[in-house]
CSV table of C-alpha atoms in Angstrom, one decimal:
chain,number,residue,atom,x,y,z
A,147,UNK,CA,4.1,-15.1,24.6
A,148,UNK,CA,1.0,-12.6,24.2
A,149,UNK,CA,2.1,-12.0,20.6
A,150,UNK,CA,2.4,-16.0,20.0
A,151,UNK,CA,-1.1,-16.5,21.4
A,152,UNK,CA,-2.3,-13.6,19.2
A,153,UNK,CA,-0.8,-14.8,16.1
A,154,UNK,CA,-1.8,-18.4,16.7
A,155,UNK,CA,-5.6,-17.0,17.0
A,156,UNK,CA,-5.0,-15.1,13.6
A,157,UNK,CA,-4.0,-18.7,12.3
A,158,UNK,CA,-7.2,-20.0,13.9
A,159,UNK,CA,-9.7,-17.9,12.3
A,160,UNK,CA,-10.8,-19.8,9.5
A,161,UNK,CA,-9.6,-19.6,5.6
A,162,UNK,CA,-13.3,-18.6,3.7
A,163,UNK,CA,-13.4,-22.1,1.3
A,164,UNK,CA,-15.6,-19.2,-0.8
A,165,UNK,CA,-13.1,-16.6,-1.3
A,166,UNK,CA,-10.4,-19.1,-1.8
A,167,UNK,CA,-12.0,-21.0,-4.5
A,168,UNK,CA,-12.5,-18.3,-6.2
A,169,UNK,CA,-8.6,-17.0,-6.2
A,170,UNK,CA,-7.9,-20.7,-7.2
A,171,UNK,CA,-9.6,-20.2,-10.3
A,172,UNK,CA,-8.7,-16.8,-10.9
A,173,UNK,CA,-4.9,-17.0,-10.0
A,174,UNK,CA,-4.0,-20.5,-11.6
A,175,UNK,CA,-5.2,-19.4,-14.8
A,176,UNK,CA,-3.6,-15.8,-14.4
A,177,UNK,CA,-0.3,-16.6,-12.9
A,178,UNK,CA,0.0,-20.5,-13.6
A,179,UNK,CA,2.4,-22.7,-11.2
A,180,UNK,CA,3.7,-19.1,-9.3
A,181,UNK,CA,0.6,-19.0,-7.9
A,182,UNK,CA,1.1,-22.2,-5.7
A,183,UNK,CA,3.9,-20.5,-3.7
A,184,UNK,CA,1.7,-17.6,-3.2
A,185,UNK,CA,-1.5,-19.3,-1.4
A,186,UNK,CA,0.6,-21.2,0.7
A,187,UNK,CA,2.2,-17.7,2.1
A,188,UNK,CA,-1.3,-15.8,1.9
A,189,UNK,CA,-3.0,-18.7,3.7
A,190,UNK,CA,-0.4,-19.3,6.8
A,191,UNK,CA,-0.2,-16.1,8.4
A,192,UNK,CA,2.6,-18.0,10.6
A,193,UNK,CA,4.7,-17.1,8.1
A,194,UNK,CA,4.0,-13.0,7.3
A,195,UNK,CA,6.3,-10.7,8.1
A,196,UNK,CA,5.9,-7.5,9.0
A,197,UNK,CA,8.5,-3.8,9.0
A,198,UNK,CA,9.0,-1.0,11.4
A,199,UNK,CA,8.7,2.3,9.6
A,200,UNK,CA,10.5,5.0,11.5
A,201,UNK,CA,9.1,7.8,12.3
A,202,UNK,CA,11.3,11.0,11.9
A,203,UNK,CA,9.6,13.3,14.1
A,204,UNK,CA,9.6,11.2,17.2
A,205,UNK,CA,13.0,9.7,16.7
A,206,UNK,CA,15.0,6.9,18.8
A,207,UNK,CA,18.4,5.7,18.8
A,208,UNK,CA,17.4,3.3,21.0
A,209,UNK,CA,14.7,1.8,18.9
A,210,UNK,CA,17.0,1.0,16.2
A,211,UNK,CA,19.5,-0.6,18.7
A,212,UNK,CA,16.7,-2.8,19.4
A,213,UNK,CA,16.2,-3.5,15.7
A,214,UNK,CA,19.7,-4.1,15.1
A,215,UNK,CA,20.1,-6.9,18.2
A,216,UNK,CA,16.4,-8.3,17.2
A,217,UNK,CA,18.0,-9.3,14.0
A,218,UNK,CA,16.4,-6.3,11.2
A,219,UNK,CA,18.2,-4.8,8.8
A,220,UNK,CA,17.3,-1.4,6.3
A,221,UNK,CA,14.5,-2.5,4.2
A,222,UNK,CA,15.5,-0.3,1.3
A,223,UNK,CA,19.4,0.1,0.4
A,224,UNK,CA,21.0,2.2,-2.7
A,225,UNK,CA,21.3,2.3,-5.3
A,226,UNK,CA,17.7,3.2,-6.0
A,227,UNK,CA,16.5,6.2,-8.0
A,228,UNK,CA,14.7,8.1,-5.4
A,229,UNK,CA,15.8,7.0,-1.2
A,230,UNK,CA,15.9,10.2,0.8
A,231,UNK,CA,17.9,9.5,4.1
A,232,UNK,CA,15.2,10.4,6.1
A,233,UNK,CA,13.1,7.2,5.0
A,234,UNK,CA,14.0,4.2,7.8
A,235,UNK,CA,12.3,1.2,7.1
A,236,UNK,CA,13.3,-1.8,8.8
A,237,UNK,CA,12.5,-5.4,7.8
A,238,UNK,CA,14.1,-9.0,8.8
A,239,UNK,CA,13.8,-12.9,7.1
A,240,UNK,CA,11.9,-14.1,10.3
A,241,UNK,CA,7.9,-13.8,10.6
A,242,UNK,CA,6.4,-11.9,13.4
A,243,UNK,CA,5.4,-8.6,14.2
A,244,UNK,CA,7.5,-6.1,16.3
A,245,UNK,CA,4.5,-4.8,19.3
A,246,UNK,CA,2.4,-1.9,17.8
A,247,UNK,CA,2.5,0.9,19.9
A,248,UNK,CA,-0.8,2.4,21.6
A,249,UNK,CA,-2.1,5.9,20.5
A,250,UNK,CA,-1.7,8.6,23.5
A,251,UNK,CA,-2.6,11.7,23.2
A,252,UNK,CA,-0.4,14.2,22.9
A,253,UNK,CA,2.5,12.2,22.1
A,254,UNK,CA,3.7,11.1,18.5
A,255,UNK,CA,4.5,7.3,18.0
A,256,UNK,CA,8.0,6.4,17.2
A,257,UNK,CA,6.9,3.6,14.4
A,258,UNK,CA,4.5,2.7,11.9
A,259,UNK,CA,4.3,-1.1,11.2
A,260,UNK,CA,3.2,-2.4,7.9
A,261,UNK,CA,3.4,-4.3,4.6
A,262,UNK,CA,7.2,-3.1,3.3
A,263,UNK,CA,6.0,-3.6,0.0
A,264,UNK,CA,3.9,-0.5,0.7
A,265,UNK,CA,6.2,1.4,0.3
A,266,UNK,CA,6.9,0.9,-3.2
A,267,UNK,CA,4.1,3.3,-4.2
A,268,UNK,CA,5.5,6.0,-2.2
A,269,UNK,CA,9.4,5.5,-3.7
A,270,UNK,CA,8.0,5.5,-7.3
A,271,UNK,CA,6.4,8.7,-6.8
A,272,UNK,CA,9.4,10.4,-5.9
A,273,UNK,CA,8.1,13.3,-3.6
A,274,UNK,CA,10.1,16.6,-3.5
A,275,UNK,CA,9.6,19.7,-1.2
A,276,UNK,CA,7.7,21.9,-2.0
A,277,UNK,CA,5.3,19.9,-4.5
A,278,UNK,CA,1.8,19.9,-4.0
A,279,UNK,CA,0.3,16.3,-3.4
A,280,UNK,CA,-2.4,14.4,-3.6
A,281,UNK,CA,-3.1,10.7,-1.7
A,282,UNK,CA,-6.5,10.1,-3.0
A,283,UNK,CA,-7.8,7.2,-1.0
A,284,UNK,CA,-5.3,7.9,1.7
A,285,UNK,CA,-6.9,5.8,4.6
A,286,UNK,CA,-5.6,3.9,6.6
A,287,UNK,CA,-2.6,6.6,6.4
A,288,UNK,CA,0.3,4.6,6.2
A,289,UNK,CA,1.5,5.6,3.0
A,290,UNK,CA,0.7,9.4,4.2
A,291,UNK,CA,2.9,9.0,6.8
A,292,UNK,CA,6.0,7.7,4.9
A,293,UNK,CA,5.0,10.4,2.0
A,294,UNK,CA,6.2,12.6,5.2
A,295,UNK,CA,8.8,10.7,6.1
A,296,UNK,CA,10.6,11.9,2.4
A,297,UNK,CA,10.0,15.0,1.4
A,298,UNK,CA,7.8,18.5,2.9
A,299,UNK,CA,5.0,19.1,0.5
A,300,UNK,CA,3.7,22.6,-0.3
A,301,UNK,CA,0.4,21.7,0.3
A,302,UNK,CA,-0.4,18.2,1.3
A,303,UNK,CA,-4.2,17.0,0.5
A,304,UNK,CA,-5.3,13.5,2.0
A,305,UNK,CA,-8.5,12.3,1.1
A,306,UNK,CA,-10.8,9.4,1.8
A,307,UNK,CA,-14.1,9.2,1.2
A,308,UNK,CA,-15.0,6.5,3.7
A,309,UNK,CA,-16.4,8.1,6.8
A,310,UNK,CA,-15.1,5.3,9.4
A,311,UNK,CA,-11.9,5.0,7.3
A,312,UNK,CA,-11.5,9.1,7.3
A,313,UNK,CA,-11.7,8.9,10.8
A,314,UNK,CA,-9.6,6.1,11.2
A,315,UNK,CA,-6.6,8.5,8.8
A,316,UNK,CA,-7.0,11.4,11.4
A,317,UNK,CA,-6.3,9.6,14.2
A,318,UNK,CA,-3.1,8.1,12.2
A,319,UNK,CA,-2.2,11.6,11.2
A,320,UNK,CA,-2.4,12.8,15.3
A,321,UNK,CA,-0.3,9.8,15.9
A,322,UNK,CA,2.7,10.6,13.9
A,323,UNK,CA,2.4,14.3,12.4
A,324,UNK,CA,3.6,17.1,14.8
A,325,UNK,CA,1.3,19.8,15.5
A,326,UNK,CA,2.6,22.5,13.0
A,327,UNK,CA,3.1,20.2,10.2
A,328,UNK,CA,-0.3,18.9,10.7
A,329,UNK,CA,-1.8,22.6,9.8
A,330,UNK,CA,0.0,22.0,6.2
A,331,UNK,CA,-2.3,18.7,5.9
A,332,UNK,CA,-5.9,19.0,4.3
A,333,UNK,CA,-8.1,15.8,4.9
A,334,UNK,CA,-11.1,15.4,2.9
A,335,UNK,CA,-13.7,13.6,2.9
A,336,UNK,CA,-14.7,14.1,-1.3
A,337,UNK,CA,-15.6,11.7,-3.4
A,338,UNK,CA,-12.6,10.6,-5.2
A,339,UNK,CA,-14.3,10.4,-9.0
A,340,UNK,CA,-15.2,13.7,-8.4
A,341,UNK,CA,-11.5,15.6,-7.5
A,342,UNK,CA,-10.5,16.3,-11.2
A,343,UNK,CA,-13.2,18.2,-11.4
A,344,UNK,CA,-13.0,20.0,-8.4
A,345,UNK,CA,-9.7,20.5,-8.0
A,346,UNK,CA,-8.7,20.6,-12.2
A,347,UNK,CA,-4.8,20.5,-13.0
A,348,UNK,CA,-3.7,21.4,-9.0
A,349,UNK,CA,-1.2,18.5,-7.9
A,350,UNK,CA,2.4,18.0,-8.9
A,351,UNK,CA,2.1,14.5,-7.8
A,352,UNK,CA,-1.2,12.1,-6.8
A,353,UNK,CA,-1.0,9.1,-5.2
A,354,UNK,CA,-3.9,6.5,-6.1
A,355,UNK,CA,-4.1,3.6,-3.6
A,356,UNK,CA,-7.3,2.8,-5.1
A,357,UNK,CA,-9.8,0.4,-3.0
A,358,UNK,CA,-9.6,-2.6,-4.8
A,359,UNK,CA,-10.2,-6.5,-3.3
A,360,UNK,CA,-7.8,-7.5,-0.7
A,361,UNK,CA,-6.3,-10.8,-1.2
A,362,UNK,CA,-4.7,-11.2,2.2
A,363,UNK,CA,-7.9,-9.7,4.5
A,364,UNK,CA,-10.5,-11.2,1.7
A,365,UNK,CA,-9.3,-14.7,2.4
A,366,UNK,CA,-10.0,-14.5,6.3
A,367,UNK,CA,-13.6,-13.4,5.9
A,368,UNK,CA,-15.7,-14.5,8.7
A,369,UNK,CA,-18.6,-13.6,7.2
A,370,UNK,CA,-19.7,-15.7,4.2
A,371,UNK,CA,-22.7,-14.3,2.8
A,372,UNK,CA,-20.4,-10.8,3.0
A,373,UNK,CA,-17.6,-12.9,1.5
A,374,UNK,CA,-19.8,-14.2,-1.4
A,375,UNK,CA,-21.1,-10.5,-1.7
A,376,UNK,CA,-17.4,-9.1,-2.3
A,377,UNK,CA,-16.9,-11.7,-4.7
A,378,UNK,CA,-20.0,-10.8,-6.7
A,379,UNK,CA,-19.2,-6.9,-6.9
A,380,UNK,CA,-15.6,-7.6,-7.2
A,381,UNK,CA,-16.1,-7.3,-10.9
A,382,UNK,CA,-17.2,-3.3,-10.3
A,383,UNK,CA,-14.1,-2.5,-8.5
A,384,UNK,CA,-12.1,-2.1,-12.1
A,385,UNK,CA,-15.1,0.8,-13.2
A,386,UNK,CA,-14.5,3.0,-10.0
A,387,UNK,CA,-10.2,2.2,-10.1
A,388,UNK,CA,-10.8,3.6,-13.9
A,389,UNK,CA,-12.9,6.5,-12.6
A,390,UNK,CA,-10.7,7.7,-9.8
A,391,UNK,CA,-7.3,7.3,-11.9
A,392,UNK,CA,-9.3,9.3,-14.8
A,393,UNK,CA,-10.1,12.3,-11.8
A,394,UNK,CA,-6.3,11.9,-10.9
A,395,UNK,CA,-5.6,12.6,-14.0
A,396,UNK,CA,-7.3,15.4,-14.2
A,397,UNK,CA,-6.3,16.7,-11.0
A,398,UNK,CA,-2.7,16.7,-11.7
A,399,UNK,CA,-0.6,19.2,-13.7
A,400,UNK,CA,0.9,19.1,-16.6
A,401,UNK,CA,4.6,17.2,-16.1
A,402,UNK,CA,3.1,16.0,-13.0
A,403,UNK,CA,2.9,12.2,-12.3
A,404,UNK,CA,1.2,9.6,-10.8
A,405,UNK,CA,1.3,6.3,-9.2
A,406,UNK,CA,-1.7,3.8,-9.1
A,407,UNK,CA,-1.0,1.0,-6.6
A,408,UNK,CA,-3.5,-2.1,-5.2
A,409,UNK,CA,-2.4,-4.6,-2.9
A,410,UNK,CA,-4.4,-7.5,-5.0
A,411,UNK,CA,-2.9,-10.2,-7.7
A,412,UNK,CA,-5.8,-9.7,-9.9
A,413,UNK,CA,-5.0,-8.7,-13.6
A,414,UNK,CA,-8.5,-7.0,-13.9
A,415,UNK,CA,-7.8,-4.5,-11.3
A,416,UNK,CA,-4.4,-4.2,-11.9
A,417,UNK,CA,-2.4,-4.2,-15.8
A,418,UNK,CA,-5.9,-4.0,-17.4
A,419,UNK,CA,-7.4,-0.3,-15.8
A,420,UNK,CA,-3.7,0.9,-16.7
A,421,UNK,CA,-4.2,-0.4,-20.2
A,422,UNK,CA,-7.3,0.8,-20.2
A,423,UNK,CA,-6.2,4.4,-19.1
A,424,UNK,CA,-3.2,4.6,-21.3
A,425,UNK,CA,-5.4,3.4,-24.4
A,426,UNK,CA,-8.6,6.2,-23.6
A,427,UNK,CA,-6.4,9.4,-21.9
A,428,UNK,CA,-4.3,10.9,-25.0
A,429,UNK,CA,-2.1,13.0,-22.5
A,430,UNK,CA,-0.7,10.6,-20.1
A,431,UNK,CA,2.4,8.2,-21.2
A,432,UNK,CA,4.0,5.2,-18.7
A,433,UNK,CA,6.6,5.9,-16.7
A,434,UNK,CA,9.7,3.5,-16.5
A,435,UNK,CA,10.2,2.0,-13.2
A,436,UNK,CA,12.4,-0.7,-13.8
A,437,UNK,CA,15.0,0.5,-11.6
A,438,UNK,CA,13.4,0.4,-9.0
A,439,UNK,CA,12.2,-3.4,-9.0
A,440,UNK,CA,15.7,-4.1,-10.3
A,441,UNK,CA,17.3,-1.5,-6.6
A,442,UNK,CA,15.0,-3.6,-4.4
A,443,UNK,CA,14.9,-7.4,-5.8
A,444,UNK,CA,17.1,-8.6,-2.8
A,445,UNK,CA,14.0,-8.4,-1.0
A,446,UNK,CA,10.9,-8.3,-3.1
A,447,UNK,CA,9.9,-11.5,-5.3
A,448,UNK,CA,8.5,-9.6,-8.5
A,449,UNK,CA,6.1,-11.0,-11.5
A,450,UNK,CA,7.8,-11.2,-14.3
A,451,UNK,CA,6.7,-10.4,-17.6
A,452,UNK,CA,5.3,-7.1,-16.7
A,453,UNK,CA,6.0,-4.3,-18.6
A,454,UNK,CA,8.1,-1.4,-17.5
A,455,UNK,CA,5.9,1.3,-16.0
A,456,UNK,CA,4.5,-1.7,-13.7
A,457,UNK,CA,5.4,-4.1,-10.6
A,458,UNK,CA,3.8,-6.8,-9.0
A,459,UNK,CA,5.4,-7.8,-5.6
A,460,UNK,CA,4.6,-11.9,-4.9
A,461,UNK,CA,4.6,-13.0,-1.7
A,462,UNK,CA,7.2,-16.0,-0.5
A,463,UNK,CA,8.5,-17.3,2.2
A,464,UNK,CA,11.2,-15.5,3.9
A,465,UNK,CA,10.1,-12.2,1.6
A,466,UNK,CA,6.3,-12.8,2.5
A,467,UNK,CA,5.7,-8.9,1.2
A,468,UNK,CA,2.9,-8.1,-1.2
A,469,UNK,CA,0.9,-8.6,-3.3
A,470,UNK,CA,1.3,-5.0,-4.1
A,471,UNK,CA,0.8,-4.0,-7.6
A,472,UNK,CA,2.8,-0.4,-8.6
A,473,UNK,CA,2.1,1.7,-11.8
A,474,UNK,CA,3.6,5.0,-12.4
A,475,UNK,CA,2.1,7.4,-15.2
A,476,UNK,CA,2.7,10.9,-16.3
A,477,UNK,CA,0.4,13.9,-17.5
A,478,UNK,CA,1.8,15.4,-20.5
């Protein structure tokens, strides 16, 4: 009942007319008729679902009994190209969140609950052992965590240049890393447009969840005059995403790869800095990530008419993930 009350508030705060005009404009002339479908999900957070991302090194058999009877299933099912077993994600049809789990110290949470198209990023980058890795704007940690969940990095380098937000990525890291692990993990505070050159040709793999204008949060702006102020620099946010996928680039090694991800619809910010990138950098190519879309389309509503080495999740109703835009490149 606490939950209903909570959610019904969440419903209550008011949709910014501001922000949502603007989107109107925007995504009716980028994504025509789809785009219908879309606001009515991103604007009735009644309807948002939420998954329960396992966490491996605080693991319950009795959590996932509770999954099972509370009706989820296993977000992410074969045949995909890259699932490692120890991944657990678990969604279900129905909205709602699953209770989030306070932080105590000195003991690890059991789940992580977020966005399951999140994780998309995180399966296209395809983390071994042993690789060294970069997440470049890693706050809040999320996709940290399930980068942890797969694979045991050489060295693992998590970065955010936000001071709240840095701080905010530590205490996520406490929550679900053990202690010994946690000694493997750098966090950084650097300016992200900066790494490449700091750090030149260092990473197998990088991770750019670049800051970029949140569709879902954006709409439920409280604040107008901040609202109206987002919407004004919005058209800035492409320059830096160029900037910090240029120092990723640089960053990584040769034959290592990368996946740029944003969790907004717009084109700008999204197909047009990749274009961009792949049309100035002579030594990256796309990568082909097809299969994957085509491994998870049971549950993920995708754009169509984007090109290979890209994704766009939509959100609808019963599969109210997204938007989550994925690109995957490699340094030759």
């Amino acid at each position: 009942l606490k939950l209903e009350n909570k959610t019904k508030r969440k419903l209550q705060k008011q949709i910014c007319q501001v922000v949502l005009d603007h989107f109107e404009k925007q995504y009716t002339r980028e994504l025509g008729d789809t785009w219908t479908n879309v606001r009515d999900v991103l604007t009735y957070p009644l309807c948002w679902q939420y998954a329960v991302l396992l966490n491996k090194f605080s693991q319950s058999a009795e959590l996932e009994n509770t999954l099972h009877v509370k009706g989820y299933h296993p977000a992410f099912q074969g045949p995909l190209p890259y699932l490692p077993a120890s991944l657990k994600c678990y969604i279900r049809r129905t909205p709602g969140r699953f209770p989030a789990q306070k932080h105590q110290a000195g003991k690890l949470k059991e789940y992580y609950l977020l966005n399951a198209a999140s994780l998309l990023p995180v399966l296209a980058l395809e983390v071994k052992d042993g690789e060294d890795v970069l997440d470049l704007c890693a706050a809040p940690g999320g996709k940290s965590v399930a980068i942890l969940q797969c694979a045991y990095p050489g060295q693992f380098h998590c970065n955010e240049y936000d001071d709240l937000r840095s701080r905010w990525l530590k205490k996520t890291i406490e929550s679900f890393i053990p202690d010994p692990l946690t000694n493997l993990i750098m966090v950084s505070k650097l300016d992200g447009t900066q790494i490449g050159d700091l750090k030149p040709e260092l990473y197998d793999k990088i991770l750019v969840d670049a800051p970029c204008s949140n569709d879902r949060s954006w709409l439920f702006s409280s604040d107008i005059q901040q609202a109206t102020l987002r919407l004004i620099q919005r058209k800035e946010l492409s320059f830096l995403q160029f900037q910090l996928l240029r120092s990723a680039i640089k960053a990584l090694r040769p034959g290592g790869s990368l996946v740029y991800s944003t969790c907004t619809l717009s084109k700008a910010e999204n197909s047009d800095v990749i274009n961009l990138i792949l049309n100035s950098c002579s030594n990256v190519m796309p990568v082909d990530i097809s299969e994957l879309a085509k491994a998870v389309s049971q549950e993920f509503t995708f754009l169509s008419g984007t090109q290979q080495h890209e994704l766009l999740v939509l959100p609808e109703k019963g599969r109210a993930w997204g938007p989550m835009y994925v690109a995957k490149l490699k340094k030759m």
